Short mmCIF file of C-alpha atoms in Angstrom, two decimals:
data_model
loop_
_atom_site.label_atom_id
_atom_site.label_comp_id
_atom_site.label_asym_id
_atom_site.label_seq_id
_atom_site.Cartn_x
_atom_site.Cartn_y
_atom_site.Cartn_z
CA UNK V 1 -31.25 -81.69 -15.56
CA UNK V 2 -31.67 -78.56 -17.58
CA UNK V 3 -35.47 -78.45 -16.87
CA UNK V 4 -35.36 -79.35 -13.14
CA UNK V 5 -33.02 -76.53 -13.01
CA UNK V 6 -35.65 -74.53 -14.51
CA UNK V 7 -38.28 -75.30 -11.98
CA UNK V 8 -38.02 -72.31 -10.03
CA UNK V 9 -38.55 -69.97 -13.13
CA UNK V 10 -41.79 -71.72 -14.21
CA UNK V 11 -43.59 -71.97 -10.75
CA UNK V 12 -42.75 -75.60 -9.94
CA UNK V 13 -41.45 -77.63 -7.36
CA UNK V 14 -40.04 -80.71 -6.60
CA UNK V 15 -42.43 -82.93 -4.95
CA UNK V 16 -41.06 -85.77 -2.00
CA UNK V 17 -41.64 -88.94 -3.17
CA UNK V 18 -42.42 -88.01 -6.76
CA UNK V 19 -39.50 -90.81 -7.73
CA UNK V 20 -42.38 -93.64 -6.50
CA UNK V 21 -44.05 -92.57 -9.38
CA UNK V 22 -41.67 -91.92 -12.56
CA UNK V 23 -41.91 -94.35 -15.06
CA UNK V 24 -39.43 -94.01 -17.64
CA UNK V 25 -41.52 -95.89 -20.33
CA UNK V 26 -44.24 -93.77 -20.38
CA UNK V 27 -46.63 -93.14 -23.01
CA UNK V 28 -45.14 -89.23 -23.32
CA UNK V 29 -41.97 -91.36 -24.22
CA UNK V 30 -43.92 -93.79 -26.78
CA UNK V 31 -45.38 -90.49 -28.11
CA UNK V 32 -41.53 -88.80 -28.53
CA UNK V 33 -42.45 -85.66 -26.72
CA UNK V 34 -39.84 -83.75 -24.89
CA UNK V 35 -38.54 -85.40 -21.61
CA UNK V 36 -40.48 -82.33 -19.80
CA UNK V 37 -43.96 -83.33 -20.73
CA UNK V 38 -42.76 -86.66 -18.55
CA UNK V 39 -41.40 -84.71 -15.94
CA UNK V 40 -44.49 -82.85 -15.44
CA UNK V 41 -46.82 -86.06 -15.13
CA UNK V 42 -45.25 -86.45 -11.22
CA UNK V 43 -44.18 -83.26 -10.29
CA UNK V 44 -47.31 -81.36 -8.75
CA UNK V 45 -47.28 -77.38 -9.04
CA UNK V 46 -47.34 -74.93 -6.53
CA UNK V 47 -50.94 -74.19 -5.22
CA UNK V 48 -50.55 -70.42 -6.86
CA UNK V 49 -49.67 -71.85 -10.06
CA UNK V 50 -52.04 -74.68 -10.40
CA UNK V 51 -53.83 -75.14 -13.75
CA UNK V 52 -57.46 -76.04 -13.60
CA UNK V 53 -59.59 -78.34 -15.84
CA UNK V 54 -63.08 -77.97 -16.62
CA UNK V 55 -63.64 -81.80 -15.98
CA UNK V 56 -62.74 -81.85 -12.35
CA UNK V 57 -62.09 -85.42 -11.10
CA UNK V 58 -62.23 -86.17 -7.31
CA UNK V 59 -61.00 -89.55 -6.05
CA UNK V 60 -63.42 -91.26 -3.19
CA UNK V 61 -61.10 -93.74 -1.03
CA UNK V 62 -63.31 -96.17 0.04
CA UNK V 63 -65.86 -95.05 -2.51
CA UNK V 64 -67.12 -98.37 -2.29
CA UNK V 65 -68.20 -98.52 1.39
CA UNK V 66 -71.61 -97.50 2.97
CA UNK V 67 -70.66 -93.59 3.38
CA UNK V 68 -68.50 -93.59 -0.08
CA UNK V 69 -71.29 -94.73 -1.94
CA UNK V 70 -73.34 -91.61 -0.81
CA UNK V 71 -70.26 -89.45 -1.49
CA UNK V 72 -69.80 -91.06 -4.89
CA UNK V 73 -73.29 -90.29 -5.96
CA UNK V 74 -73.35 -86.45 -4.39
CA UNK V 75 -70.34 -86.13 -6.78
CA UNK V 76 -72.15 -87.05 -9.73
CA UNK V 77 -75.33 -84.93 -8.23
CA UNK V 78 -73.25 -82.12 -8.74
CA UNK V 79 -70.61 -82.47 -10.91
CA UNK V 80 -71.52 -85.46 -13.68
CA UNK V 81 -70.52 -88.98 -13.33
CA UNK V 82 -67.48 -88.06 -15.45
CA UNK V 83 -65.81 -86.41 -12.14
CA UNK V 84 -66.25 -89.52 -9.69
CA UNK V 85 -63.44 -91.47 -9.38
CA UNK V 86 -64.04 -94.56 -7.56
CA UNK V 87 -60.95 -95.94 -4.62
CA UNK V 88 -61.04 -99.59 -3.57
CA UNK V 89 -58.07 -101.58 -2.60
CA UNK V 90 -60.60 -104.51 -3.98
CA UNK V 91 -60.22 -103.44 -7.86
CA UNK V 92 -63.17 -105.39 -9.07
CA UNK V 93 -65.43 -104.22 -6.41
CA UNK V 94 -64.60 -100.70 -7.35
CA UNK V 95 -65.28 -101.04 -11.22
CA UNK V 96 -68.32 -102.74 -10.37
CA UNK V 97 -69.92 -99.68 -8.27
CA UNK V 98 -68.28 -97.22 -10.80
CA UNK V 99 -70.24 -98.51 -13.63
CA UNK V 100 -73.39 -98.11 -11.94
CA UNK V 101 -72.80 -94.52 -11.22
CA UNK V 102 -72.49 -94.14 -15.04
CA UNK V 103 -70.23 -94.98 -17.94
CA UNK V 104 -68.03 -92.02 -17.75
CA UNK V 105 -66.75 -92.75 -13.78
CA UNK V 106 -63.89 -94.47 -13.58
CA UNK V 107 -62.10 -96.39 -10.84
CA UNK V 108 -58.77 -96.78 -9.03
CA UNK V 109 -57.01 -99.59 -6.83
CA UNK V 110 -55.59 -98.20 -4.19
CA UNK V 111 -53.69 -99.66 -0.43
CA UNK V 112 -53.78 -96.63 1.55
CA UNK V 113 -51.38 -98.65 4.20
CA UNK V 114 -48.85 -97.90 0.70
CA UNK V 115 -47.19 -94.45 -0.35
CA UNK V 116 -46.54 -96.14 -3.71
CA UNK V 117 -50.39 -97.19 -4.20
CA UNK V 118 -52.09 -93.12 -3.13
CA UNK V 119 -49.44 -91.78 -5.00
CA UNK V 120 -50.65 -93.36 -8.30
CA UNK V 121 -54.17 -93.34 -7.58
CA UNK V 122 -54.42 -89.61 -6.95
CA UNK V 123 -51.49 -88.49 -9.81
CA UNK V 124 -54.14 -86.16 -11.92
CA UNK V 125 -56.51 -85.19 -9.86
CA UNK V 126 -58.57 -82.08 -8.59
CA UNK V 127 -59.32 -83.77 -4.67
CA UNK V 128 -59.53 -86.35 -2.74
CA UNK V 129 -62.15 -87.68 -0.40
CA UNK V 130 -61.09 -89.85 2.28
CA UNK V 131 -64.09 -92.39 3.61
CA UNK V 132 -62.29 -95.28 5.01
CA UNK V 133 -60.58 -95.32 8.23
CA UNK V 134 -56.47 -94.95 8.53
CA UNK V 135 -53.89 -95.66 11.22
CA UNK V 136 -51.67 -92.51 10.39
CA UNK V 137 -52.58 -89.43 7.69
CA UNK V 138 -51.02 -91.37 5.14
CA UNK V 139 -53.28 -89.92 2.62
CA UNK V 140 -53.03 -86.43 4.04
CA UNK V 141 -49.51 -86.40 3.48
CA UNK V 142 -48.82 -87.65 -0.28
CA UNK V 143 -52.04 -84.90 -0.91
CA UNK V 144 -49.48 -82.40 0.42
CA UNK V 145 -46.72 -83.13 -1.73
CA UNK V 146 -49.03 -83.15 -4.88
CA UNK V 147 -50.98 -79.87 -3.59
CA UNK V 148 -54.27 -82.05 -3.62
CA UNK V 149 -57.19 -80.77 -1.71
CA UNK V 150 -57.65 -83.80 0.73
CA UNK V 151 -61.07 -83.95 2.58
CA UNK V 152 -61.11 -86.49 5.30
CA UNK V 153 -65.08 -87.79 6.64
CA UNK V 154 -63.65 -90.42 8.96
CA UNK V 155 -65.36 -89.19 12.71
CA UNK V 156 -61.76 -90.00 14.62
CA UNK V 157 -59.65 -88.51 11.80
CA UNK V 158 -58.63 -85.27 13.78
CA UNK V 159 -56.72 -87.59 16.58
CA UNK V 160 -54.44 -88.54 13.96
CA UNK V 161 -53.59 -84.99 13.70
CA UNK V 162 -50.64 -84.68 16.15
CA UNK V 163 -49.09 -87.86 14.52
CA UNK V 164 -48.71 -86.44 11.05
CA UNK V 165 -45.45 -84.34 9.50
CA UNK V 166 -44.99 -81.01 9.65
CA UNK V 167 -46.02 -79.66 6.81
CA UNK V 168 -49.52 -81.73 6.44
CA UNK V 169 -52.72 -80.24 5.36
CA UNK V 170 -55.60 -80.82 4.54
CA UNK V 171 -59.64 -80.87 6.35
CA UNK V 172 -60.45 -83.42 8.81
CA UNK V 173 -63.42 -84.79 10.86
CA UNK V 174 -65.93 -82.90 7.57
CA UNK V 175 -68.85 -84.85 7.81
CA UNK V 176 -72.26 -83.80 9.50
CA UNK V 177 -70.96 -84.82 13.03
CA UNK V 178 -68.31 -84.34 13.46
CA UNK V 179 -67.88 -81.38 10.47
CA UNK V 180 -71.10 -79.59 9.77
CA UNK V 181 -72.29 -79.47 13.48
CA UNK V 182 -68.70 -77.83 14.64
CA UNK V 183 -69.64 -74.99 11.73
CA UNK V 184 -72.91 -74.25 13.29
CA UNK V 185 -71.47 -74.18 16.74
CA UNK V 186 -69.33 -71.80 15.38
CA UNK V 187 -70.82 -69.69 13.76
CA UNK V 188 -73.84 -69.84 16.92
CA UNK V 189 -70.87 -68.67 19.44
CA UNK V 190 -69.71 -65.83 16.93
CA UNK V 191 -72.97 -63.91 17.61
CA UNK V 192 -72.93 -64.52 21.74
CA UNK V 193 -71.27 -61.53 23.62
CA UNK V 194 -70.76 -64.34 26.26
CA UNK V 195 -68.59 -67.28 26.23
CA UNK V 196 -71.51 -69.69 27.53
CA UNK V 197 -71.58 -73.50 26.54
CA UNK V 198 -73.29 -74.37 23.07
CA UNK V 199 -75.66 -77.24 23.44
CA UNK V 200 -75.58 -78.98 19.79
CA UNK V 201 -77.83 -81.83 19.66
CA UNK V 202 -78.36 -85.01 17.33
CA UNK V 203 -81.64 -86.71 16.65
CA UNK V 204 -80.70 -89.58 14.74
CA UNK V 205 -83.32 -92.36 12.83
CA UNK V 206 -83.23 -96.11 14.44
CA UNK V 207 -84.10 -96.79 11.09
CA UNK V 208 -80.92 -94.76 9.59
CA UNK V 209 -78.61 -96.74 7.00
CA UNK V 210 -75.50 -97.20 8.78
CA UNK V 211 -72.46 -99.72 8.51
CA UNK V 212 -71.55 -102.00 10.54
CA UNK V 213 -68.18 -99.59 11.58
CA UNK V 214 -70.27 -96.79 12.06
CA UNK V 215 -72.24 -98.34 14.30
CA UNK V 216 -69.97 -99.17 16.09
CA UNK V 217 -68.35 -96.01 16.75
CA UNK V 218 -71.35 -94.33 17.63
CA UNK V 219 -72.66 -96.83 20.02
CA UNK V 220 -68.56 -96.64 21.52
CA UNK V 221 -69.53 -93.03 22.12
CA UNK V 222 -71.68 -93.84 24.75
CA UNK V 223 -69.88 -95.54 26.61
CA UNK V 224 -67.18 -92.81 27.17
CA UNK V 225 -68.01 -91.17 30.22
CA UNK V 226 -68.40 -86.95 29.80
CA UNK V 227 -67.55 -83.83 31.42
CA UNK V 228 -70.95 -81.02 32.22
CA UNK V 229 -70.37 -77.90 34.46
CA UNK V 230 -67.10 -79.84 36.26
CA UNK V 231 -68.77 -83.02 36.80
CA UNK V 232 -68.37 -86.29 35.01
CA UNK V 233 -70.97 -88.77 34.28
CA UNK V 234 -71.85 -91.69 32.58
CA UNK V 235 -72.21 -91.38 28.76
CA UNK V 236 -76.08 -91.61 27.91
CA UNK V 237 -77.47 -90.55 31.18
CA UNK V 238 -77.69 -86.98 31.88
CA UNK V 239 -80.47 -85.60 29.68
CA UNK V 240 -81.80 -82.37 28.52
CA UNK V 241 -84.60 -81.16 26.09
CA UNK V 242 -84.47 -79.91 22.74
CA UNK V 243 -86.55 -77.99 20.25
CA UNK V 244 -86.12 -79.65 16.80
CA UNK V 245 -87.61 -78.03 14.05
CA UNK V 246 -90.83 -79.66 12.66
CA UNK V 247 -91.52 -82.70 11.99
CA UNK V 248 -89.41 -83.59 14.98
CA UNK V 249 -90.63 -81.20 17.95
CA UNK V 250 -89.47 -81.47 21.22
CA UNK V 251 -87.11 -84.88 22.42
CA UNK V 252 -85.07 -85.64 25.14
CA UNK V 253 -81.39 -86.14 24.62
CA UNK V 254 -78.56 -87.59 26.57
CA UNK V 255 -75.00 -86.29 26.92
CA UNK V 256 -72.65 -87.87 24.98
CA UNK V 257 -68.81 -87.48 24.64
CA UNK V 258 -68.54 -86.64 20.94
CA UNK V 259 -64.69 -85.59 20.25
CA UNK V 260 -65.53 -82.03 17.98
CA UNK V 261 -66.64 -80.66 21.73
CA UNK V 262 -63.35 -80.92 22.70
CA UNK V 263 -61.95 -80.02 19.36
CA UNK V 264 -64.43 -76.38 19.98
CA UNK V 265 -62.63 -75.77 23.16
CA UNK V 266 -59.10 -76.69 22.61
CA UNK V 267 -58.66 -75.08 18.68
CA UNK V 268 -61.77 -72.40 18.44
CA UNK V 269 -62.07 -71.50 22.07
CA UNK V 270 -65.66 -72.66 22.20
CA UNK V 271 -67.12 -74.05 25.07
CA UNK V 272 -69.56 -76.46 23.79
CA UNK V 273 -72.03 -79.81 24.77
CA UNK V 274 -72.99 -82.45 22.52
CA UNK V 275 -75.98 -84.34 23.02
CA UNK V 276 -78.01 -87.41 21.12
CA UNK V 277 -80.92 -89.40 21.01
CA UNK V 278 -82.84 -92.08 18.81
CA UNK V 279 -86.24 -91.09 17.31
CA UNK V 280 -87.11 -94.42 18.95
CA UNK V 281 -87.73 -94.03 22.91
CA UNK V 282 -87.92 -97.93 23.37
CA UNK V 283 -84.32 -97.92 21.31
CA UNK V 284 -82.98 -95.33 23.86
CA UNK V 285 -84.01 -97.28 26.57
CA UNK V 286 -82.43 -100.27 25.95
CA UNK V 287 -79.28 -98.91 24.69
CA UNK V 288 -79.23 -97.62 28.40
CA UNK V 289 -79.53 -100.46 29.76
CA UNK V 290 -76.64 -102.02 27.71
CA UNK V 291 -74.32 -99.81 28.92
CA UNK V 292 -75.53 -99.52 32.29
CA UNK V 293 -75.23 -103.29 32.85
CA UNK V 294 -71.65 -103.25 30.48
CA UNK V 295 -72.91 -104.98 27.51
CA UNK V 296 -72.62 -102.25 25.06
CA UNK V 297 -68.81 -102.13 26.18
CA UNK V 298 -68.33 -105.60 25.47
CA UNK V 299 -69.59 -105.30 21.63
CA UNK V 300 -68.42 -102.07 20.46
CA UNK V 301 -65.04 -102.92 19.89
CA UNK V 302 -62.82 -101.64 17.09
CA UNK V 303 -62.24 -103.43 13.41
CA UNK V 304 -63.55 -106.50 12.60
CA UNK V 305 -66.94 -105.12 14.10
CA UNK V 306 -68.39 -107.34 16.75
CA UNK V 307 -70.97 -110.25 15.12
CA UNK V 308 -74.40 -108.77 17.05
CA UNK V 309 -72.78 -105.44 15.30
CA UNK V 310 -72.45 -107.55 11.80
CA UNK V 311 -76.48 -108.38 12.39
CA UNK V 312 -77.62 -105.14 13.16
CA UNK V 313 -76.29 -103.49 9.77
CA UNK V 314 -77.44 -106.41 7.98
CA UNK V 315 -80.80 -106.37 8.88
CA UNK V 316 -80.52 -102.31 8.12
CA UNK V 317 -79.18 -103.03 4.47
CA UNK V 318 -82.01 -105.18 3.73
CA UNK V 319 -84.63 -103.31 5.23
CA UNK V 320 -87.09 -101.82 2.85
CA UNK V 321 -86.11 -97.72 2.04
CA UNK V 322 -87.62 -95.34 5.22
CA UNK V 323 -87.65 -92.08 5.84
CA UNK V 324 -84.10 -91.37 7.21
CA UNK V 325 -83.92 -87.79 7.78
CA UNK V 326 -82.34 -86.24 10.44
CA UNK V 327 -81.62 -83.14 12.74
CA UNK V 328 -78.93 -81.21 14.24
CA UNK V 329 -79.34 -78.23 16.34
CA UNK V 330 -77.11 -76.01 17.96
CA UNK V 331 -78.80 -73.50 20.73
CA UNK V 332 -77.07 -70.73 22.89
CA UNK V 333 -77.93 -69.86 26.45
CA UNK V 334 -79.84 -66.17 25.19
CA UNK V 335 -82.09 -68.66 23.60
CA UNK V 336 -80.74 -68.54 19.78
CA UNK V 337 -80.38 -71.17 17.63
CA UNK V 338 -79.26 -73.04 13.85
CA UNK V 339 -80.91 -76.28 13.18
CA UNK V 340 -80.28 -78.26 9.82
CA UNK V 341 -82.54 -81.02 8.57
CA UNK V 342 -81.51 -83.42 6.23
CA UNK V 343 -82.17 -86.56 4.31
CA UNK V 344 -79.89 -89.05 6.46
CA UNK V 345 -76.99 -89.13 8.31
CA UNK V 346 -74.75 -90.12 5.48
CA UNK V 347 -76.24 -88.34 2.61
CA UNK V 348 -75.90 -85.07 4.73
CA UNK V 349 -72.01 -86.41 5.49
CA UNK V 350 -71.84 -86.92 1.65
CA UNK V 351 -72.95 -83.32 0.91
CA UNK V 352 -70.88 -81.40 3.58
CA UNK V 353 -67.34 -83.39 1.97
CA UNK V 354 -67.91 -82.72 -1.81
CA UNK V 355 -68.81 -78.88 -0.27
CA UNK V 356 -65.47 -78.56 0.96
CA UNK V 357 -63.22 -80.18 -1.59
CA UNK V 358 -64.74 -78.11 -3.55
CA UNK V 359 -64.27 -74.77 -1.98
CA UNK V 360 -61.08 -75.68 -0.71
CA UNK V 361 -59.81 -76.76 -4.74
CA UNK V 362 -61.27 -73.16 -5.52
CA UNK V 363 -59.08 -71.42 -3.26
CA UNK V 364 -55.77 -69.89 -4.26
CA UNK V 365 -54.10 -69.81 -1.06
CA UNK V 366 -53.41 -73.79 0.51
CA UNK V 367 -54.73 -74.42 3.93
CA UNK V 368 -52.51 -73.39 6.74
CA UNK V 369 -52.15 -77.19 8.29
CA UNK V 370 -54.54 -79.91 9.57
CA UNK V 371 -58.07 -78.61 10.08
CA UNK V 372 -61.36 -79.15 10.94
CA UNK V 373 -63.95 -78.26 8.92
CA UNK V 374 -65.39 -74.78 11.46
CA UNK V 375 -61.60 -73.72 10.97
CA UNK V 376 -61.77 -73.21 7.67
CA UNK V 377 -65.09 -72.50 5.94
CA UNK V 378 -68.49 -70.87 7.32
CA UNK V 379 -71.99 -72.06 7.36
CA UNK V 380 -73.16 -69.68 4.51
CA UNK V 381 -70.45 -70.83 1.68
CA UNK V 382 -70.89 -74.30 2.85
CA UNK V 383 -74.68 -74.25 2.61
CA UNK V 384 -74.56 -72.25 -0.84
CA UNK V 385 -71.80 -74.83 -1.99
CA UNK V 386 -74.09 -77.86 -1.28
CA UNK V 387 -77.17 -76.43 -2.89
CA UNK V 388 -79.26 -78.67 -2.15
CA UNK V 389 -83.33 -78.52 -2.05
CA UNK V 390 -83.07 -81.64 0.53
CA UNK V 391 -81.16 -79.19 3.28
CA UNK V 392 -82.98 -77.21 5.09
CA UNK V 393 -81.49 -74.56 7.50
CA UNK V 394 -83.51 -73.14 10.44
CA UNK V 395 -82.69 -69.78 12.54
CA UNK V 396 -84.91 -69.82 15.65
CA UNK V 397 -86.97 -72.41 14.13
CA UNK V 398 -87.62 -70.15 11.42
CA UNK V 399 -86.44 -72.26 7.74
CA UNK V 400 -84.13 -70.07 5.39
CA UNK V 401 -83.88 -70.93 2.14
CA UNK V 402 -80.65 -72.46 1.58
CA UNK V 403 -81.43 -73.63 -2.32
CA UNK V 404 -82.12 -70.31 -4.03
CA UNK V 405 -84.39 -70.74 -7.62
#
């Protein structure tokens, strides 16, 4: 009683739901050190008075998955193995991928569906990395209480925003798209004098890893219908053409109803149209006719994926390795524009979320809520954060150096 009534003076505060965690019988107790030192185990400090280790540790929920792998291993890229800490609700599976990232990455089960379960998992730690998909910001919220930086990759993430108590933070939607391609758009309309639509376009790999899920969700996409100069259309049928940088050149793309558009207008003000294509024509053609004829529809349902789904990402996983890299570009009606080329899809995904939990864990103030990713940080400290020699930035189609010797 005498040291929670001491809180305020040191610069702590009671965190909700830090009861889930106390164990009386602790190994601080084992040790006879001063009922304090237990206290302080579950009762997270204010963001001003946080103490930071050396050996930062971030936590990858679904670390195990097809994106969390990538995320696990961009970790170790730039921090050591020794900072990865591996979330599975399948404990085995989890210890089994953490000791192939190294000896010194450890791994935790965790139900995210359970306060209980997050709230042990994360007790410690510098961030957290959300790659596996949630009902409600479950994750989001016990982050808050424990002043964790939470990063969130899942692509529908930001809908759960509304649906989350008052009080929530964290960054949502922070992969490459949505996340990365919202910063570009960003930062493209902060230079226009006019408030013009920006046209951000996707050339993605038909030979791209990609999960069964994720799959899935893109190939949903299409078949949402979208919204260009007051008219709706089918998704996947109006098209436009796009300079890529090299080695890509110039592809048509189709409109496509990608939720960060919407996210531009409604938080940042920014009218903007998103647009996609495979680097296969044949591929784009007959995804096309899916749609047009209702059969994509019929197999793009939500969790489990459908089984033509399932046999699609199979046959990708044991496909031999290919050249996976990727493009985004962002261009504004006076004819500027920011293109990024990167390795893959996910491995670009993987760079942008360790950037940010790690900018974000740097910062002394806390977020002011639920974000996305173009609310919070710009393209310059995220591109500087990622250092990476596999990223390459282009300003009308010119490359910039965005991994300085």
């Amino acid at each position: 009683i005498v040291h929670l009534l001491l809180f305020p003076a040191i610069g702590y505060r009671p965190v909700r739901g830090a009861y889930w965690i106390f164990r009386p019988c602790c190994a601080c107790c084992d040790e006879r050190r001063c009922a304090f030192y237990c206290i302080e185990q579950i009762v997270a400090p204010t963001p001003a008075g946080r103490r930071r280790r050396r050996n930062v540790r971030i936590l990858v929920i679904g670390g195990s998955g097809t994106v969390g792998r990538y995320v696990c291993r961009e970790i170790v890229r730039v921090l050591g193995a020794g900072s990865v800490v591996v979330g599975d609700r399948v404990a085995d599976r989890g210890a089994r991928w953490a000791s192939e990232l190294g000896d010194r990455a450890r791994t935790a089960h965790i139900d995210i569906r359970d306060m209980t379960s997050v709230s042990r998992a994360i007790e410690g730690l510098d961030g957290v990395i959300v790659a596996a998909p949630q009902t409600a910001l479950l994750v989001q919220e016990v982050c808050t209480n424990f002043a964790i930086p939470c990063i969130d990759i899942v692509p529908d993430s930001a809908r759960l925003t509304t649906q989350a108590p008052k009080g929530t933070i964290g960054v949502v939607a922070a992969g490459l798209i949505p996340g990365l391609s919202g910063i570009m758009a960003a930062t493209l309309a902060a230079g226009q004098t006019n408030r013009t639509p920006i046209d951000v376009s996707l050339l993605q790999r038909a030979n791209g890893s990609a999960g069964a899920v994720g799959i899935a969700d893109m190939l949903r996409l299409f078949t949402y219908p979208v919204r260009i100069n007051g008219h709706e259309y089918p998704g996947f049928s109006r098209r436009r053409t796009t300079q890529f940088p090299k080695p890509f050149g110039k592809r048509t793309v189709k409109a496509v109803a990608f939720p960060e558009a919407g996210d531009l207008t409604q938080r940042g003000g920014i009218a903007a149209r998103y647009w996609t294509a495979f680097d296969s024509p044949a591929m784009n053609v007959g995804i096309s006719a899916a749609r047009a004829l209702g059969v994509l529809k019929s197999v793009v349902r939500p969790n489990p994926p459908h089984p033509i789904i399932r046999r699609i990402a199979a046959r990708k996983a044991a496909a031999p390795p290919a050249d996976e890299r990727i493009a985004v570009t962002a261009e504004g009606a006076d004819g500027a524009s920011i293109a990024v080329v990167g390795p893959s899809d996910y491995e670009v995904t993987a760079m942008v979320a360790v950037a940010l939990t790690r900018i974000v864990a740097e910062r002394t103030s806390p977020l002011p809520g639920l974000v996305l990713p173009f609310e919070c940080v710009t393209l310059a400290e995220t591109l500087a954060m990622i250092d990476s020699p596999l990223l390459t930035l282009f300003h009308n189609d010119t490359p910039t150096n965005t991994h300085p010797a």
